[in-house]
Amino acid sequence: MNSVGEACTDMKREYDQCFNRWFAEKFLKGDQGGDPCTESFTRYQRCVQTAIKEKDIPVDGVEFMGPNKDKPES
Amino acid sequence: MVKYFCSNADIRSAWDHVVAAFWQRYPNPFSTHVLTEDVVYREVTADHRLLSRRLLMKTNRLPRWAERIFPSGMSRCVYIIEDSIVDPVNRKLTTYTWNLNHTTLMSVEERCIFQDSAEQPASTQMRREAWISSNVYGVSRPIQEFGLARFKSNQVKAMKGLEYALSNIQGETPQRPLRDPVKAKGVAKSLASAASVPQKPPQYV
């Protein structure tokens, strides 16, 4: 899958591979140990956040789960 | 006016597999309208929940009558945010998705909750809710109907995409359709209105 920043796709894939492995083998099993993906994540984020700013995508300042606040509990 | 849509479905896979597949569902044969996918925020909280934000860019396919109304200069792409919380202790995945742009034309918000099925062992129950509204004066009703039709069509694609990712993870042949893998029952209604759901929504996908 491509990144919104064309130059970031390889970094994204590298991070995704690391994350998927950690997620299934460690996180879901309750392993509270360190996150092995911080380096690849940082590299990827540096690239993608630049692309987001360049393309003026209005993600900044959007509150986590923002609109969910107005919704009744499921 | 807001149209509300709600459905429940049973996925014949364990919750752990469903959650893993959730991160791996793009690309899939049913997601050609999804152009890019990026994780833009991620955090493991002190109580061991995973918070994530994904930014998706999708094509914006409009029926011809809507294309005539809306300026051709309008971006063909829709930016969508998908925020999610994975709680591995309570075995619950909650996702909230909404579009960042084209909100005057249409706002689609969707909340999904994935949990262990109460009835079927090794199955996952998915509850999906959507709120669809349009602010464009004079044409908002047809736009909302279109939005609901497209949402339902995308919902089918999204489930097929998730099944595809699940079969990849579980090592089955993706081409062979899983028998009755997802049983979905859906309900749509207009909030604050007695308008009925259209019989045969046109397919603009």
PDB file of C-alpha atoms in Angstrom:
ATOM      1  CA  MET A   1       0.000   0.000   0.000  1.00  0.00           C
ATOM      2  CA  ASN A   2       1.284   3.449  -0.841  1.00  0.00           C
ATOM      3  CA  SER A   3       1.907   6.320   1.503  1.00  0.00           C
ATOM      4  CA  VAL A   4       0.400   9.745   0.863  1.00  0.00           C
ATOM      5  CA  GLY A   5       3.993  10.916   0.631  1.00  0.00           C
ATOM      6  CA  GLU A   6       5.440   9.219  -2.430  1.00  0.00           C
ATOM      7  CA  ALA A   7       8.924   9.186  -0.916  1.00  0.00           C
ATOM      8  CA  CYS A   8       7.666   7.576   2.274  1.00  0.00           C
ATOM      9  CA  THR A   9       6.251   4.322   0.916  1.00  0.00           C
ATOM     10  CA  ASP A  10       9.358   2.220   1.570  1.00  0.00           C
ATOM     11  CA  MET A  11       9.687   3.563   5.095  1.00  0.00           C
ATOM     12  CA  LYS A  12       6.006   2.905   5.666  1.00  0.00           C
ATOM     13  CA  ARG A  13       6.319  -0.707   4.550  1.00  0.00           C
ATOM     14  CA  GLU A  14       9.364  -1.268   6.726  1.00  0.00           C
ATOM     15  CA  TYR A  15       7.515   0.116   9.745  1.00  0.00           C
ATOM     16  CA  ASP A  16       4.332  -1.846   8.961  1.00  0.00           C
ATOM     17  CA  GLN A  17       6.290  -5.107   8.849  1.00  0.00           C
ATOM     18  CA  CYS A  18       7.868  -4.400  12.211  1.00  0.00           C
ATOM     19  CA  PHE A  19       4.556  -3.320  13.733  1.00  0.00           C
ATOM     20  CA  ASN A  20       2.553  -6.312  12.503  1.00  0.00           C
ATOM     21  CA  ARG A  21       5.094  -8.709  13.970  1.00  0.00           C
ATOM     22  CA  TRP A  22       5.218  -6.887  17.314  1.00  0.00           C
ATOM     23  CA  PHE A  23       1.446  -6.509  17.444  1.00  0.00           C
ATOM     24  CA  ALA A  24       0.637 -10.217  16.997  1.00  0.00           C
ATOM     25  CA  GLU A  25       3.607 -11.699  18.871  1.00  0.00           C
ATOM     26  CA  LYS A  26       3.984  -9.256  21.748  1.00  0.00           C
ATOM     27  CA  PHE A  27       1.247  -6.692  22.210  1.00  0.00           C
ATOM     28  CA  LEU A  28      -1.764  -9.020  21.949  1.00  0.00           C
ATOM     29  CA  LYS A  29      -0.060 -11.533  24.238  1.00  0.00           C
ATOM     30  CA  GLY A  30       0.281  -8.953  26.992  1.00  0.00           C
ATOM     31  CA  ASP A  31       4.015  -8.491  26.643  1.00  0.00           C
ATOM     32  CA  GLN A  32       4.726  -5.088  28.148  1.00  0.00           C
ATOM     33  CA  GLY A  33       8.299  -5.076  26.879  1.00  0.00           C
ATOM     34  CA  GLY A  34       9.846  -2.357  24.759  1.00  0.00           C
ATOM     35  CA  ASP A  35       8.610  -1.391  21.307  1.00  0.00           C
ATOM     36  CA  PRO A  36      11.171  -2.560  18.719  1.00  0.00           C
ATOM     37  CA  CYS A  37       9.726  -0.299  16.041  1.00  0.00           C
ATOM     38  CA  THR A  38      10.430   3.176  17.430  1.00  0.00           C
ATOM     39  CA  GLU A  39      13.349   3.806  15.077  1.00  0.00           C
ATOM     40  CA  SER A  40      11.501   2.843  11.899  1.00  0.00           C
ATOM     41  CA  PHE A  41       8.410   4.696  13.128  1.00  0.00           C
ATOM     42  CA  THR A  42      10.343   7.915  13.725  1.00  0.00           C
ATOM     43  CA  ARG A  43      11.930   7.723  10.276  1.00  0.00           C
ATOM     44  CA  TYR A  44       8.562   7.089   8.663  1.00  0.00           C
ATOM     45  CA  GLN A  45       6.804   9.837  10.610  1.00  0.00           C
ATOM     46  CA  ARG A  46       9.411  12.442   9.738  1.00  0.00           C
ATOM     47  CA  CYS A  47       8.692  11.748   6.085  1.00  0.00           C
ATOM     48  CA  VAL A  48       4.910  11.444   6.197  1.00  0.00           C
ATOM     49  CA  GLN A  49       4.309  14.471   8.407  1.00  0.00           C
ATOM     50  CA  THR A  50       6.295  16.567   5.938  1.00  0.00           C
ATOM     51  CA  ALA A  51       4.162  15.242   3.081  1.00  0.00           C
ATOM     52  CA  ILE A  52       0.973  16.011   5.031  1.00  0.00           C
ATOM     53  CA  LYS A  53       2.065  19.615   5.532  1.00  0.00           C
ATOM     54  CA  GLU A  54       3.104  19.993   1.901  1.00  0.00           C
ATOM     55  CA  LYS A  55      -0.255  18.718   0.691  1.00  0.00           C
ATOM     56  CA  ASP A  56      -2.146  20.827   3.232  1.00  0.00           C
ATOM     57  CA  ILE A  57      -4.077  17.871   4.604  1.00  0.00           C
ATOM     58  CA  PRO A  58      -6.040  19.198   7.614  1.00  0.00           C
ATOM     59  CA  VAL A  59      -5.076  16.546  10.165  1.00  0.00           C
ATOM     60  CA  ASP A  60      -3.395  18.870  12.620  1.00  0.00           C
ATOM     61  CA  GLY A  61      -5.247  19.611  15.838  1.00  0.00           C
ATOM     62  CA  VAL A  62      -7.984  17.069  15.135  1.00  0.00           C
ATOM     63  CA  GLU A  63      -8.902  15.563  18.487  1.00  0.00           C
ATOM     64  CA  PHE A  64      -8.535  11.791  18.896  1.00  0.00           C
ATOM     65  CA  MET A  65     -11.929  10.142  18.310  1.00  0.00           C
ATOM     66  CA  GLY A  66     -13.213  13.716  17.958  1.00  0.00           C
ATOM     67  CA  PRO A  67     -16.779  13.390  16.621  1.00  0.00           C
ATOM     68  CA  ASN A  68     -17.371  10.266  18.730  1.00  0.00           C
ATOM     69  CA  LYS A  69     -17.855  12.534  21.732  1.00  0.00           C
ATOM     70  CA  ASP A  70     -21.309  13.598  20.512  1.00  0.00           C
ATOM     71  CA  LYS A  71     -22.507  10.083  19.920  1.00  0.00           C
ATOM     72  CA  PRO A  72     -24.496   7.981  22.371  1.00  0.00           C
ATOM     73  CA  GLU A  73     -22.821   4.855  23.752  1.00  0.00           C
ATOM     74  CA  SER A  74     -23.317   1.898  21.443  1.00  0.00           C
TER      75      SER A  74
ATOM     76  CA  MET B   1     -30.925  15.745   8.829  1.00  0.00           C
ATOM     77  CA  VAL B   2     -28.791  12.764   9.707  1.00  0.00           C
ATOM     78  CA  LYS B   3     -29.298   9.253   8.397  1.00  0.00           C
ATOM     79  CA  TYR B   4     -28.341   6.556  10.877  1.00  0.00           C
ATOM     80  CA  PHE B   5     -27.287   3.095   9.864  1.00  0.00           C
ATOM     81  CA  CYS B   6     -26.580   0.194  12.167  1.00  0.00           C
ATOM     82  CA  SER B   7     -25.643  -3.414  11.564  1.00  0.00           C
ATOM     83  CA  ASN B   8     -24.312  -6.404  13.444  1.00  0.00           C
ATOM     84  CA  ALA B   9     -22.260  -9.158  11.910  1.00  0.00           C
ATOM     85  CA  ASP B  10     -20.506 -12.328  12.982  1.00  0.00           C
ATOM     86  CA  ILE B  11     -17.033 -12.954  11.643  1.00  0.00           C
ATOM     87  CA  ARG B  12     -15.948 -16.575  11.777  1.00  0.00           C
ATOM     88  CA  SER B  13     -12.476 -15.814  13.047  1.00  0.00           C
ATOM     89  CA  ALA B  14     -11.053 -15.298  16.502  1.00  0.00           C
ATOM     90  CA  TRP B  15     -10.782 -11.744  17.768  1.00  0.00           C
ATOM     91  CA  ASP B  16      -6.963 -11.834  17.768  1.00  0.00           C
ATOM     92  CA  HIS B  17      -6.924 -12.685  14.071  1.00  0.00           C
ATOM     93  CA  VAL B  18      -9.531 -10.056  13.246  1.00  0.00           C
ATOM     94  CA  VAL B  19      -7.555  -7.339  15.000  1.00  0.00           C
ATOM     95  CA  ALA B  20      -4.305  -8.396  13.307  1.00  0.00           C
ATOM     96  CA  ALA B  21      -6.111  -8.432   9.936  1.00  0.00           C
ATOM     97  CA  PHE B  22      -7.506  -4.968  10.648  1.00  0.00           C
ATOM     98  CA  TRP B  23      -3.991  -3.556  10.214  1.00  0.00           C
ATOM     99  CA  GLN B  24      -3.287  -5.603   7.114  1.00  0.00           C
ATOM    100  CA  ARG B  25      -6.408  -5.194   5.043  1.00  0.00           C
ATOM    101  CA  TYR B  26      -4.955  -2.759   2.490  1.00  0.00           C
ATOM    102  CA  PRO B  27      -4.426  -3.329  -0.318  1.00  0.00           C
ATOM    103  CA  ASN B  28      -7.023  -5.937  -1.204  1.00  0.00           C
ATOM    104  CA  PRO B  29      -8.959  -6.693  -4.400  1.00  0.00           C
ATOM    105  CA  PHE B  30     -11.988  -4.770  -3.094  1.00  0.00           C
ATOM    106  CA  SER B  31     -10.167  -1.607  -2.085  1.00  0.00           C
ATOM    107  CA  THR B  32      -9.118  -0.102  -5.403  1.00  0.00           C
ATOM    108  CA  HIS B  33     -10.783   3.133  -4.296  1.00  0.00           C
ATOM    109  CA  VAL B  34      -8.322   3.439  -1.395  1.00  0.00           C
ATOM    110  CA  LEU B  35      -5.233   5.157  -2.774  1.00  0.00           C
ATOM    111  CA  THR B  36      -3.004   5.684   0.259  1.00  0.00           C
ATOM    112  CA  GLU B  37      -2.862   4.555   3.868  1.00  0.00           C
ATOM    113  CA  ASP B  38      -0.644   6.002   6.601  1.00  0.00           C
ATOM    114  CA  VAL B  39      -0.312   5.614  10.344  1.00  0.00           C
ATOM    115  CA  VAL B  40       0.152   9.167  11.632  1.00  0.00           C
ATOM    116  CA  TYR B  41      -0.065   8.583  15.365  1.00  0.00           C
ATOM    117  CA  ARG B  42       0.384   5.651  17.669  1.00  0.00           C
ATOM    118  CA  GLU B  43       0.665   5.272  21.429  1.00  0.00           C
ATOM    119  CA  VAL B  44       0.543   2.476  23.977  1.00  0.00           C
ATOM    120  CA  THR B  45      -1.196   3.819  27.057  1.00  0.00           C
ATOM    121  CA  ALA B  46      -0.259   3.074  30.661  1.00  0.00           C
ATOM    122  CA  ASP B  47      -3.173   0.631  30.830  1.00  0.00           C
ATOM    123  CA  HIS B  48      -1.830  -1.245  27.800  1.00  0.00           C
ATOM    124  CA  ARG B  49      -4.273  -0.035  25.190  1.00  0.00           C
ATOM    125  CA  LEU B  50      -3.057   0.803  21.683  1.00  0.00           C
ATOM    126  CA  LEU B  51      -4.259   4.130  20.298  1.00  0.00           C
ATOM    127  CA  SER B  52      -3.708   4.686  16.581  1.00  0.00           C
ATOM    128  CA  ARG B  53      -4.650   7.159  13.930  1.00  0.00           C
ATOM    129  CA  ARG B  54      -4.598   6.273  10.261  1.00  0.00           C
ATOM    130  CA  LEU B  55      -4.970   8.709   7.422  1.00  0.00           C
ATOM    131  CA  LEU B  56      -6.536   7.302   4.269  1.00  0.00           C
ATOM    132  CA  MET B  57      -6.944   8.898   0.889  1.00  0.00           C
ATOM    133  CA  LYS B  58      -9.797   7.562  -1.204  1.00  0.00           C
ATOM    134  CA  THR B  59     -11.240   8.439  -4.576  1.00  0.00           C
ATOM    135  CA  ASN B  60     -14.483  10.382  -4.463  1.00  0.00           C
ATOM    136  CA  ARG B  61     -16.831   8.776  -6.926  1.00  0.00           C
ATOM    137  CA  LEU B  62     -19.938  10.840  -7.558  1.00  0.00           C
ATOM    138  CA  PRO B  63     -22.937  10.076  -9.765  1.00  0.00           C
ATOM    139  CA  ARG B  64     -23.131  12.242 -12.868  1.00  0.00           C
ATOM    140  CA  TRP B  65     -26.003  14.358 -11.574  1.00  0.00           C
ATOM    141  CA  ALA B  66     -23.886  15.343  -8.557  1.00  0.00           C
ATOM    142  CA  GLU B  67     -20.831  16.027 -10.707  1.00  0.00           C
ATOM    143  CA  ARG B  68     -22.956  18.529 -12.641  1.00  0.00           C
ATOM    144  CA  ILE B  69     -23.863  20.354  -9.457  1.00  0.00           C
ATOM    145  CA  PHE B  70     -20.488  20.479  -7.817  1.00  0.00           C
ATOM    146  CA  PRO B  71     -17.606  22.454  -9.250  1.00  0.00           C
ATOM    147  CA  SER B  72     -15.194  20.447 -11.338  1.00  0.00           C
ATOM    148  CA  GLY B  73     -12.362  22.152  -9.471  1.00  0.00           C
ATOM    149  CA  MET B  74     -13.317  20.188  -6.390  1.00  0.00           C
ATOM    150  CA  SER B  75     -10.747  17.617  -5.339  1.00  0.00           C
ATOM    151  CA  ARG B  76     -11.440  14.104  -6.536  1.00  0.00           C
ATOM    152  CA  CYS B  77      -9.952  12.715  -3.352  1.00  0.00           C
ATOM    153  CA  VAL B  78     -11.383  12.322   0.098  1.00  0.00           C
ATOM    154  CA  TYR B  79      -9.172  12.330   3.186  1.00  0.00           C
ATOM    155  CA  ILE B  80     -10.388  10.079   5.933  1.00  0.00           C
ATOM    156  CA  ILE B  81      -9.257   9.685   9.498  1.00  0.00           C
ATOM    157  CA  GLU B  82      -9.568   6.365  11.239  1.00  0.00           C
ATOM    158  CA  ASP B  83      -8.922   6.461  14.986  1.00  0.00           C
ATOM    159  CA  SER B  84      -8.833   3.204  16.878  1.00  0.00           C
ATOM    160  CA  ILE B  85      -8.358   1.744  20.329  1.00  0.00           C
ATOM    161  CA  VAL B  86      -7.206  -1.855  20.774  1.00  0.00           C
ATOM    162  CA  ASP B  87      -7.871  -3.107  24.296  1.00  0.00           C
ATOM    163  CA  PRO B  88      -6.277  -6.546  24.501  1.00  0.00           C
ATOM    164  CA  VAL B  89      -7.300  -7.033  28.140  1.00  0.00           C
ATOM    165  CA  ASN B  90     -11.026  -6.563  27.484  1.00  0.00           C
ATOM    166  CA  ARG B  91     -10.612  -7.877  23.928  1.00  0.00           C
ATOM    167  CA  LYS B  92     -12.296  -4.935  22.304  1.00  0.00           C
ATOM    168  CA  LEU B  93     -11.384  -2.974  19.205  1.00  0.00           C
ATOM    169  CA  THR B  94     -13.184   0.325  18.730  1.00  0.00           C
ATOM    170  CA  THR B  95     -12.715   2.316  15.541  1.00  0.00           C
ATOM    171  CA  TYR B  96     -14.031   5.716  14.581  1.00  0.00           C
ATOM    172  CA  THR B  97     -13.763   6.920  11.003  1.00  0.00           C
ATOM    173  CA  TRP B  98     -14.804  10.198   9.393  1.00  0.00           C
ATOM    174  CA  ASN B  99     -13.987  12.329   6.353  1.00  0.00           C
ATOM    175  CA  LEU B 100     -11.882  15.455   6.751  1.00  0.00           C
ATOM    176  CA  ASN B 101     -12.843  17.188   3.518  1.00  0.00           C
ATOM    177  CA  HIS B 102     -15.948  17.384   1.354  1.00  0.00           C
ATOM    178  CA  THR B 103     -17.889  17.667   4.598  1.00  0.00           C
ATOM    179  CA  THR B 104     -20.326  20.225   3.207  1.00  0.00           C
ATOM    180  CA  LEU B 105     -21.204  17.817   0.438  1.00  0.00           C
ATOM    181  CA  MET B 106     -21.429  14.873   2.825  1.00  0.00           C
ATOM    182  CA  SER B 107     -20.249  13.884   6.233  1.00  0.00           C
ATOM    183  CA  VAL B 108     -19.923  10.163   6.919  1.00  0.00           C
ATOM    184  CA  GLU B 109     -18.967   9.035  10.392  1.00  0.00           C
ATOM    185  CA  GLU B 110     -18.643   5.405  11.275  1.00  0.00           C
ATOM    186  CA  ARG B 111     -18.058   3.615  14.549  1.00  0.00           C
ATOM    187  CA  CYS B 112     -17.203  -0.084  14.702  1.00  0.00           C
ATOM    188  CA  ILE B 113     -16.795  -2.274  17.731  1.00  0.00           C
ATOM    189  CA  PHE B 114     -15.216  -5.726  17.445  1.00  0.00           C
ATOM    190  CA  GLN B 115     -15.520  -8.115  20.386  1.00  0.00           C
ATOM    191  CA  ASP B 116     -15.554 -11.839  21.065  1.00  0.00           C
ATOM    192  CA  SER B 117     -18.872 -13.262  19.935  1.00  0.00           C
ATOM    193  CA  ALA B 118     -21.157 -13.973  22.878  1.00  0.00           C
ATOM    194  CA  GLU B 119     -22.824 -16.835  21.001  1.00  0.00           C
ATOM    195  CA  GLN B 120     -20.172 -18.456  18.812  1.00  0.00           C
ATOM    196  CA  PRO B 121     -16.836 -19.569  20.203  1.00  0.00           C
ATOM    197  CA  ALA B 122     -13.793 -18.505  18.184  1.00  0.00           C
ATOM    198  CA  SER B 123     -15.917 -15.903  16.408  1.00  0.00           C
ATOM    199  CA  THR B 124     -15.972 -12.155  16.519  1.00  0.00           C
ATOM    200  CA  GLN B 125     -18.997  -9.923  16.743  1.00  0.00           C
ATOM    201  CA  MET B 126     -18.865  -6.658  14.845  1.00  0.00           C
ATOM    202  CA  ARG B 127     -21.227  -3.791  15.458  1.00  0.00           C
ATOM    203  CA  ARG B 128     -21.115  -1.031  12.870  1.00  0.00           C
ATOM    204  CA  GLU B 129     -22.908   2.310  13.111  1.00  0.00           C
ATOM    205  CA  ALA B 130     -22.846   5.183  10.665  1.00  0.00           C
ATOM    206  CA  TRP B 131     -24.122   8.743  10.654  1.00  0.00           C
ATOM    207  CA  ILE B 132     -24.497  10.292   7.214  1.00  0.00           C
ATOM    208  CA  SER B 133     -25.496  13.882   6.632  1.00  0.00           C
ATOM    209  CA  SER B 134     -25.284  16.580   4.003  1.00  0.00           C
ATOM    210  CA  ASN B 135     -25.380  20.322   4.450  1.00  0.00           C
ATOM    211  CA  VAL B 136     -26.040  21.285   0.855  1.00  0.00           C
ATOM    212  CA  TYR B 137     -29.310  23.163   0.731  1.00  0.00           C
ATOM    213  CA  GLY B 138     -31.895  21.935  -1.714  1.00  0.00           C
ATOM    214  CA  VAL B 139     -30.203  18.693  -2.737  1.00  0.00           C
ATOM    215  CA  SER B 140     -29.319  17.217   0.614  1.00  0.00           C
ATOM    216  CA  ARG B 141     -31.889  14.427   0.509  1.00  0.00           C
ATOM    217  CA  PRO B 142     -30.677  12.830  -2.761  1.00  0.00           C
ATOM    218  CA  ILE B 143     -27.089  13.284  -1.610  1.00  0.00           C
ATOM    219  CA  GLN B 144     -27.822  11.545   1.654  1.00  0.00           C
ATOM    220  CA  GLU B 145     -29.529   8.681  -0.144  1.00  0.00           C
ATOM    221  CA  PHE B 146     -26.525   8.396  -2.432  1.00  0.00           C
ATOM    222  CA  GLY B 147     -24.233   8.548   0.577  1.00  0.00           C
ATOM    223  CA  LEU B 148     -26.127   5.777   2.301  1.00  0.00           C
ATOM    224  CA  ALA B 149     -26.059   3.626  -0.838  1.00  0.00           C
ATOM    225  CA  ARG B 150     -22.340   4.158  -1.283  1.00  0.00           C
ATOM    226  CA  PHE B 151     -21.740   3.529   2.393  1.00  0.00           C
ATOM    227  CA  LYS B 152     -23.579   0.194   2.199  1.00  0.00           C
ATOM    228  CA  SER B 153     -21.641  -0.766  -0.903  1.00  0.00           C
ATOM    229  CA  ASN B 154     -18.379   0.202   0.798  1.00  0.00           C
ATOM    230  CA  GLN B 155     -19.404  -1.757   3.860  1.00  0.00           C
ATOM    231  CA  VAL B 156     -19.678  -4.897   1.728  1.00  0.00           C
ATOM    232  CA  LYS B 157     -16.264  -4.187   0.186  1.00  0.00           C
ATOM    233  CA  ALA B 158     -14.764  -3.498   3.604  1.00  0.00           C
ATOM    234  CA  MET B 159     -15.983  -6.850   4.927  1.00  0.00           C
ATOM    235  CA  LYS B 160     -14.650  -8.647   1.842  1.00  0.00           C
ATOM    236  CA  GLY B 161     -11.347  -6.850   2.312  1.00  0.00           C
ATOM    237  CA  LEU B 162     -11.181  -7.898   5.956  1.00  0.00           C
ATOM    238  CA  GLU B 163     -11.990 -11.521   5.036  1.00  0.00           C
ATOM    239  CA  TYR B 164      -9.290 -11.393   2.372  1.00  0.00           C
ATOM    240  CA  ALA B 165      -6.733 -10.181   4.925  1.00  0.00           C
ATOM    241  CA  LEU B 166      -7.914 -12.833   7.414  1.00  0.00           C
ATOM    242  CA  SER B 167      -7.508 -15.614   4.871  1.00  0.00           C
ATOM    243  CA  ASN B 168      -3.998 -14.376   4.057  1.00  0.00           C
ATOM    244  CA  ILE B 169      -3.036 -14.415   7.713  1.00  0.00           C
ATOM    245  CA  GLN B 170      -4.586 -17.822   8.305  1.00  0.00           C
ATOM    246  CA  GLY B 171      -2.913 -19.291   5.240  1.00  0.00           C
ATOM    247  CA  GLU B 172      -6.064 -20.142   3.284  1.00  0.00           C
ATOM    248  CA  THR B 173      -6.356 -19.571  -0.446  1.00  0.00           C
ATOM    249  CA  PRO B 174      -7.763 -16.048  -0.810  1.00  0.00           C
ATOM    250  CA  GLN B 175      -9.735 -16.819  -4.011  1.00  0.00           C
ATOM    251  CA  ARG B 176     -11.935 -19.421  -2.327  1.00  0.00           C
ATOM    252  CA  PRO B 177     -14.812 -17.549  -0.704  1.00  0.00           C
ATOM    253  CA  LEU B 178     -15.346 -18.424   2.959  1.00  0.00           C
ATOM    254  CA  ARG B 179     -18.761 -20.041   3.328  1.00  0.00           C
ATOM    255  CA  ASP B 180     -21.187 -17.702   5.078  1.00  0.00           C
ATOM    256  CA  PRO B 181     -18.294 -16.023   6.821  1.00  0.00           C
ATOM    257  CA  VAL B 182     -20.231 -12.930   7.703  1.00  0.00           C
ATOM    258  CA  LYS B 183     -23.897 -12.728   8.500  1.00  0.00           C
ATOM    259  CA  ALA B 184     -24.986  -9.155   8.603  1.00  0.00           C
ATOM    260  CA  LYS B 185     -28.260  -7.635   9.596  1.00  0.00           C
ATOM    261  CA  GLY B 186     -28.671  -3.972   9.013  1.00  0.00           C
ATOM    262  CA  VAL B 187     -31.060  -1.230   9.834  1.00  0.00           C
ATOM    263  CA  ALA B 188     -31.123   2.272   8.443  1.00  0.00           C
ATOM    264  CA  LYS B 189     -33.251   5.101   9.595  1.00  0.00           C
ATOM    265  CA  SER B 190     -33.454   8.833   9.379  1.00  0.00           C
ATOM    266  CA  LEU B 191     -33.007  10.596  12.602  1.00  0.00           C
ATOM    267  CA  ALA B 192     -35.733  13.177  13.299  1.00  0.00           C
ATOM    268  CA  SER B 193     -37.595  12.127  10.147  1.00  0.00           C
ATOM    269  CA  ALA B 194     -40.006   9.441   9.088  1.00  0.00           C
ATOM    270  CA  ALA B 195     -38.469   9.076   5.607  1.00  0.00           C
ATOM    271  CA  SER B 196     -38.165   5.462   4.505  1.00  0.00           C
ATOM    272  CA  VAL B 197     -35.039   3.788   3.155  1.00  0.00           C
ATOM    273  CA  PRO B 198     -35.064   3.672  -0.673  1.00  0.00           C
ATOM    274  CA  GLN B 199     -35.916   0.304  -2.185  1.00  0.00           C
ATOM    275  CA  LYS B 200     -33.099  -0.020  -4.695  1.00  0.00           C
ATOM    276  CA  PRO B 201     -30.305   2.461  -4.217  1.00  0.00           C
ATOM    277  CA  PRO B 202     -28.348   3.025  -7.427  1.00  0.00           C
ATOM    278  CA  GLN B 203     -24.779   1.738  -7.338  1.00  0.00           C
ATOM    279  CA  TYR B 204     -22.208   4.503  -7.621  1.00  0.00           C
ATOM    280  CA  VAL B 205     -19.039   2.712  -6.766  1.00  0.00           C
TER     281      VAL B 205
END
